[in-house]
GROMACS .gro file of C-alpha atoms in nm:
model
  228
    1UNK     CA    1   6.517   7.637   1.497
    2UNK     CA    2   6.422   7.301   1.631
    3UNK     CA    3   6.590   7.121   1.360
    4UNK     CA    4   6.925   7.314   1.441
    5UNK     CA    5   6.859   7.274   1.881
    6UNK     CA    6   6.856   6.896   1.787
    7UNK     CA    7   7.164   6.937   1.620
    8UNK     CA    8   7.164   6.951   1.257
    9UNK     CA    9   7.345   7.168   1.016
   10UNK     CA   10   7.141   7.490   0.808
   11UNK     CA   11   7.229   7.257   0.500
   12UNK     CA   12   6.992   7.035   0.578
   13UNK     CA   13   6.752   7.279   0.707
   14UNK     CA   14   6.756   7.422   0.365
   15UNK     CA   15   6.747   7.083   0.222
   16UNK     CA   16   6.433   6.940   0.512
   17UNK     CA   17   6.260   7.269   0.457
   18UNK     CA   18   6.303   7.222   0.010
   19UNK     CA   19   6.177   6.889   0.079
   20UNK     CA   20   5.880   6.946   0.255
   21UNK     CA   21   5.778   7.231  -0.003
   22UNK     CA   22   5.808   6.971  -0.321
   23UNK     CA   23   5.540   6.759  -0.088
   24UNK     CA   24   5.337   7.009  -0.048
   25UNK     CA   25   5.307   7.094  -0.432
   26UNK     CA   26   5.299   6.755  -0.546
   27UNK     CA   27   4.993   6.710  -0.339
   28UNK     CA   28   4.737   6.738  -0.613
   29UNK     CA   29   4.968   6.576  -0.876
   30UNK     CA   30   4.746   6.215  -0.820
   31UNK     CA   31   4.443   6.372  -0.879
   32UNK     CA   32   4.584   6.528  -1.177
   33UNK     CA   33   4.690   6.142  -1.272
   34UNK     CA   34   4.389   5.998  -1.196
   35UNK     CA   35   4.144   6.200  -1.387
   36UNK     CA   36   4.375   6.188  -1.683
   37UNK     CA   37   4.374   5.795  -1.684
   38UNK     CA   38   4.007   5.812  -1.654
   39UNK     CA   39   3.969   5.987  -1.937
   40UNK     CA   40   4.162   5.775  -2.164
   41UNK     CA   41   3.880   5.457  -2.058
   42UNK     CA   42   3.648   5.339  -2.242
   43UNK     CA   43   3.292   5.529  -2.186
   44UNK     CA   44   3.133   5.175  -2.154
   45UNK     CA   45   3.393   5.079  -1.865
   46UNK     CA   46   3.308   5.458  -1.703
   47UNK     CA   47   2.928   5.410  -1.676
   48UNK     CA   48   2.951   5.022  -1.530
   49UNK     CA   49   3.084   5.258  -1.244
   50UNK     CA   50   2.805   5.515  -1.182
   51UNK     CA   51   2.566   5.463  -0.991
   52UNK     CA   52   2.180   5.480  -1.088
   53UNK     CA   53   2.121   5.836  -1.012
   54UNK     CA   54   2.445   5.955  -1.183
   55UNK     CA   55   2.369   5.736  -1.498
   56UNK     CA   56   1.980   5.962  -1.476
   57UNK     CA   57   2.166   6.264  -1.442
   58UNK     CA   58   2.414   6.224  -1.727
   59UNK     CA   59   2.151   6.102  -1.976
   60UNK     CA   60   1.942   6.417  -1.854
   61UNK     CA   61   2.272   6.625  -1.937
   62UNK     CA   62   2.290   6.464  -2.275
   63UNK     CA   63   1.949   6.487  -2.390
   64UNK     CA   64   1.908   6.849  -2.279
   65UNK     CA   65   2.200   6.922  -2.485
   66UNK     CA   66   2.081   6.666  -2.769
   67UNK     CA   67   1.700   6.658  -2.760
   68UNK     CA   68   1.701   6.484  -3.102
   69UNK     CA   69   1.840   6.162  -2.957
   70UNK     CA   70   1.570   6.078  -2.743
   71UNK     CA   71   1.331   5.979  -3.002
   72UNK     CA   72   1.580   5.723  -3.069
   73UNK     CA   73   1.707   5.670  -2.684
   74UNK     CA   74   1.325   5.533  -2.642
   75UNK     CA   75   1.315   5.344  -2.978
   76UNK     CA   76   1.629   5.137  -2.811
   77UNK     CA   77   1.497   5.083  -2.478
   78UNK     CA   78   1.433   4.755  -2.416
   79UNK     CA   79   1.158   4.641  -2.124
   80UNK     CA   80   1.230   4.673  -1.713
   81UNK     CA   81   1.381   4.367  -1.594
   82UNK     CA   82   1.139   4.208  -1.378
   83UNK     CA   83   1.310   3.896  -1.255
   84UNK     CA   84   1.493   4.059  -0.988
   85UNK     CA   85   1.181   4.191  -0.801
   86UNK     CA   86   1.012   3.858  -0.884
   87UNK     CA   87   1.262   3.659  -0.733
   88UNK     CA   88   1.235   3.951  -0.404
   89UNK     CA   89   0.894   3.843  -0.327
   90UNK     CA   90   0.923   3.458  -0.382
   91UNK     CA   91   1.185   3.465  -0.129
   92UNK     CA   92   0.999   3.692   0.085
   93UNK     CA   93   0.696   3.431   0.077
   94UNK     CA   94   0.932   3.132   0.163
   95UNK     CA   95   1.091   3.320   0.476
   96UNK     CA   96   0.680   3.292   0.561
   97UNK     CA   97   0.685   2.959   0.515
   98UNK     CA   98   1.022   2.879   0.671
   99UNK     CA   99   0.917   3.056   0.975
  100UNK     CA  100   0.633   2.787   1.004
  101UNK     CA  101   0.636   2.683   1.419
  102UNK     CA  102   0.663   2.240   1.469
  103UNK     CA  103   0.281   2.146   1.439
  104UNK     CA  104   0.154   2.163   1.805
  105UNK     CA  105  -0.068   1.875   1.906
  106UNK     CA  106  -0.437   1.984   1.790
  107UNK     CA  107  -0.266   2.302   1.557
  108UNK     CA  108  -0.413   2.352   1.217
  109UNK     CA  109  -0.117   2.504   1.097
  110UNK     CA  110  -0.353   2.803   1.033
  111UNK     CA  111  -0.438   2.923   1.352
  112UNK     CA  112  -0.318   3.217   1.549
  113UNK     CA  113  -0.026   3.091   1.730
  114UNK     CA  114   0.083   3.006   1.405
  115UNK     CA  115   0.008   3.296   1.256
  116UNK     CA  116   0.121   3.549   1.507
  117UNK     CA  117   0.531   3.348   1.427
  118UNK     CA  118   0.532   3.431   1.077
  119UNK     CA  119   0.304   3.772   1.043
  120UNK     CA  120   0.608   3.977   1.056
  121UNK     CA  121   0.745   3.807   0.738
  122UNK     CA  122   0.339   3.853   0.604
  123UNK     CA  123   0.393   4.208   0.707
  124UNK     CA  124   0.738   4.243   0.472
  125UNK     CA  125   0.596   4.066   0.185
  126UNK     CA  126   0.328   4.319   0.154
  127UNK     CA  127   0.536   4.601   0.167
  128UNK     CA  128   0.791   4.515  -0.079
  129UNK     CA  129   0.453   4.346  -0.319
  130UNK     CA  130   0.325   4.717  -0.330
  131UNK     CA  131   0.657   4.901  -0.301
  132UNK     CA  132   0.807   4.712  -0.649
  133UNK     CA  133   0.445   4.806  -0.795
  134UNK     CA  134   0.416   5.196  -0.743
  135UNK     CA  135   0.820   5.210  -0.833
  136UNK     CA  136   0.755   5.033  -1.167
  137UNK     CA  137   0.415   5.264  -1.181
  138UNK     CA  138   0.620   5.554  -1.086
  139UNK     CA  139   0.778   5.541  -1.379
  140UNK     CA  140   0.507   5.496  -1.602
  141UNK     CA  141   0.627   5.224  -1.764
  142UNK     CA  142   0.297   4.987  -1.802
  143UNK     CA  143   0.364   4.709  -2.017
  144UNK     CA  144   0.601   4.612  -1.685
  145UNK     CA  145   0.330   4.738  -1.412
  146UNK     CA  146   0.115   4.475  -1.608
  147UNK     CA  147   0.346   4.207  -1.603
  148UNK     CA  148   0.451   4.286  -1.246
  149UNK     CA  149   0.038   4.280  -1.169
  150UNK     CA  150   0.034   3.946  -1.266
  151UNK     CA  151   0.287   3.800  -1.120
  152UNK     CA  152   0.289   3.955  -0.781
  153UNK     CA  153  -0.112   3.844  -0.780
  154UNK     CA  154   0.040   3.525  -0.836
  155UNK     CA  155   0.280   3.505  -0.552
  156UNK     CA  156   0.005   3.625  -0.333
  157UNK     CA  157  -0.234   3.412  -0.410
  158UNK     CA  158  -0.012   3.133  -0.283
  159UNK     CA  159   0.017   3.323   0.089
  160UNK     CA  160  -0.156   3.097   0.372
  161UNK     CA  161  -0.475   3.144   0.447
  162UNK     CA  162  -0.567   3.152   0.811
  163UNK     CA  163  -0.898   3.081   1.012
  164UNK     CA  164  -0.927   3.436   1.153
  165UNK     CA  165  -1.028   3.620   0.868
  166UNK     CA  166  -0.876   3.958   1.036
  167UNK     CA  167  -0.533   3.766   0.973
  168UNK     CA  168  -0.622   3.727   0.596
  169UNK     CA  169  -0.584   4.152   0.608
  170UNK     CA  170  -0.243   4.151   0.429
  171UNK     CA  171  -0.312   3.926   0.161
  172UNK     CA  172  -0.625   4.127   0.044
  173UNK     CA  173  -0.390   4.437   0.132
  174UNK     CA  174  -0.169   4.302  -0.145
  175UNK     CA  175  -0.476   4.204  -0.388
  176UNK     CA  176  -0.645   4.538  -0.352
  177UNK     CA  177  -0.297   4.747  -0.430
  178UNK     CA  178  -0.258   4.559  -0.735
  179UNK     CA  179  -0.614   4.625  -0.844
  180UNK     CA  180  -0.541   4.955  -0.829
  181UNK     CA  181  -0.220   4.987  -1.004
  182UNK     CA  182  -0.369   4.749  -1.294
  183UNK     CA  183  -0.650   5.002  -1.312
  184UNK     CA  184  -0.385   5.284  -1.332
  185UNK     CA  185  -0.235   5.149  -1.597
  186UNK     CA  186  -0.548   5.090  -1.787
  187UNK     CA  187  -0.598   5.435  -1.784
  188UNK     CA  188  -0.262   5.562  -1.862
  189UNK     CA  189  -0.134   5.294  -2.133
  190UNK     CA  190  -0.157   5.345  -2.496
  191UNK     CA  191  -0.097   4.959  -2.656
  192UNK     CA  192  -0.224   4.741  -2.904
  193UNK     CA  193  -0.538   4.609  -2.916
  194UNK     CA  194  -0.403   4.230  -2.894
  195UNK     CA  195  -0.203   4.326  -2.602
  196UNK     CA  196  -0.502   4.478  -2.442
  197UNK     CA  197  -0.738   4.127  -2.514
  198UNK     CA  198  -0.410   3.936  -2.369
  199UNK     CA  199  -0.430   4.172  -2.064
  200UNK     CA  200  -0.773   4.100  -1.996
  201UNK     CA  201  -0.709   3.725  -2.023
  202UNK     CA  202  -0.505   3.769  -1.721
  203UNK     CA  203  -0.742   4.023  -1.535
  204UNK     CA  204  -1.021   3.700  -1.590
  205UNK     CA  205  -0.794   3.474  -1.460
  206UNK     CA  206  -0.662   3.673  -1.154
  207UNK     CA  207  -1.045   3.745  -1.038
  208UNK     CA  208  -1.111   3.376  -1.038
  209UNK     CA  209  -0.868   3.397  -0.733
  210UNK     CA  210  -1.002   3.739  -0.557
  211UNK     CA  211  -1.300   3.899  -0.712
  212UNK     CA  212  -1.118   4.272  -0.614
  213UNK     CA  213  -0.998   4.326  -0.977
  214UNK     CA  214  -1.300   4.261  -1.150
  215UNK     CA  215  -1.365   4.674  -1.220
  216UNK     CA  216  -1.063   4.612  -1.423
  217UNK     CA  217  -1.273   4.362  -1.626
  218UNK     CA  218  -1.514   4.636  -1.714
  219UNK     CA  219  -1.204   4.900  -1.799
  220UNK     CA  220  -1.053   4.699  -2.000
  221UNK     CA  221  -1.373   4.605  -2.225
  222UNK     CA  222  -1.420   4.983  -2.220
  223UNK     CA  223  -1.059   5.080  -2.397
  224UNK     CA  224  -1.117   4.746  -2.641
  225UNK     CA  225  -1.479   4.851  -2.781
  226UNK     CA  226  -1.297   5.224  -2.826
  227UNK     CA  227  -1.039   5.040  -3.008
  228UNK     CA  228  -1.266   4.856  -3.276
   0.00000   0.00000   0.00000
């Protein structure tokens, strides 16, 4: 009625109103497209585009379906890639020492005006140190929560130390978290006997730096004597 107030004929009524109907219809028609061209891709090129929890739930799908392949799904797995969360907490530590205040006249560098200008980048480094640590443990994956150990004891070891011991919290925060996911994986891991004795070479050398993990010393004689 509109169309014919403004003037038009009932021709193209008829041919406005068959118009808007073939919209209408052809509405899903892209969808329709684009599922069928992603089903012609290669299965390689559709997983680079999941993200991690859909990649989780479609091997869950799979192996439900196909419980024989996971014997061989683990066989193929290769080792957590650590160097990402390495790299996190190296360039967590040098935001601490970036965030280093001009030496005042008399300033030890270690004092609390120094410290209270770079405790909240302290504060994130020990979050993400014990974060990366009970993910990795999480997922009970221990030859990498013993590598990750290691090297986060490392990186924390090489935090400032400052004159007030109560500012020294964090960094035995961090030490005392890893002793406790080493010992975890102690008791959970089933490995070789050389990998254990290479494991406590590291253990030896970490309490050198902070005596916290030396029960781990005693574990890890325990599970070698069991293994002779």
């Amino acid at each position: 009625m509109l169309l014919l107030l403004y003037g038009l004929s009932i021709a193209a009524v008829i041919v406005w109103s068959q118009y808007c109907n073939h919209m209408f219809q052809s509405f899903d028609q892209p969808k329709a497209f684009r599922l069928q061209r992603q089903q012609e891709l290669p299965v390689i090129l559709q997983l680079s585009s999941l993200t991690h929890s859909q990649l989780i739930d479609t091997l869950e799908e799979l192996l439900d379906k196909h419980p024989e392949l996971e014997q061989e799904l683990q066989s193929r797995l290769p080792n957590p890639d650590l160097h990402p969360l390495q790299e996190r907490l190296s360039q967590l530590r040098h935001n601490i020492l970036r965030s280093f205040p001009p030496t005042r006249f008399g300033s030890s560098r270690r004092d609390s005006y120094c410290y209270r200008r770079v405790s909240t980048h302290i504060i994130a480094f020990k979050k993400e140190c014990l974060d990366q640590g009970r993910s990795l443990a999480s997922c009970r994956s221990w030859h990498a929560v013993f590598e990750y150990v290691f090297t986060a004891w490392a990186q924390t070891a090489r935090l400032p130390l400052w004159e007030n011991s109560a500012h020294n919290r964090c960094r035995l925060s961090c030490f005392k978290g890893l002793s406790v996911l080493c010992m975890q994986a102690l008791k959970e891991s089933r490995l070789e006997k050389e990998q254990y004795r290479e494991i406590r070479k590291q253990i030896l050398w970490s309490s050198y730096v902070c005596n916290e993990i030396e029960p781990c010393i005693k574990k890890v004689d325990s599970i070698l004597d069991s293994l002779q």
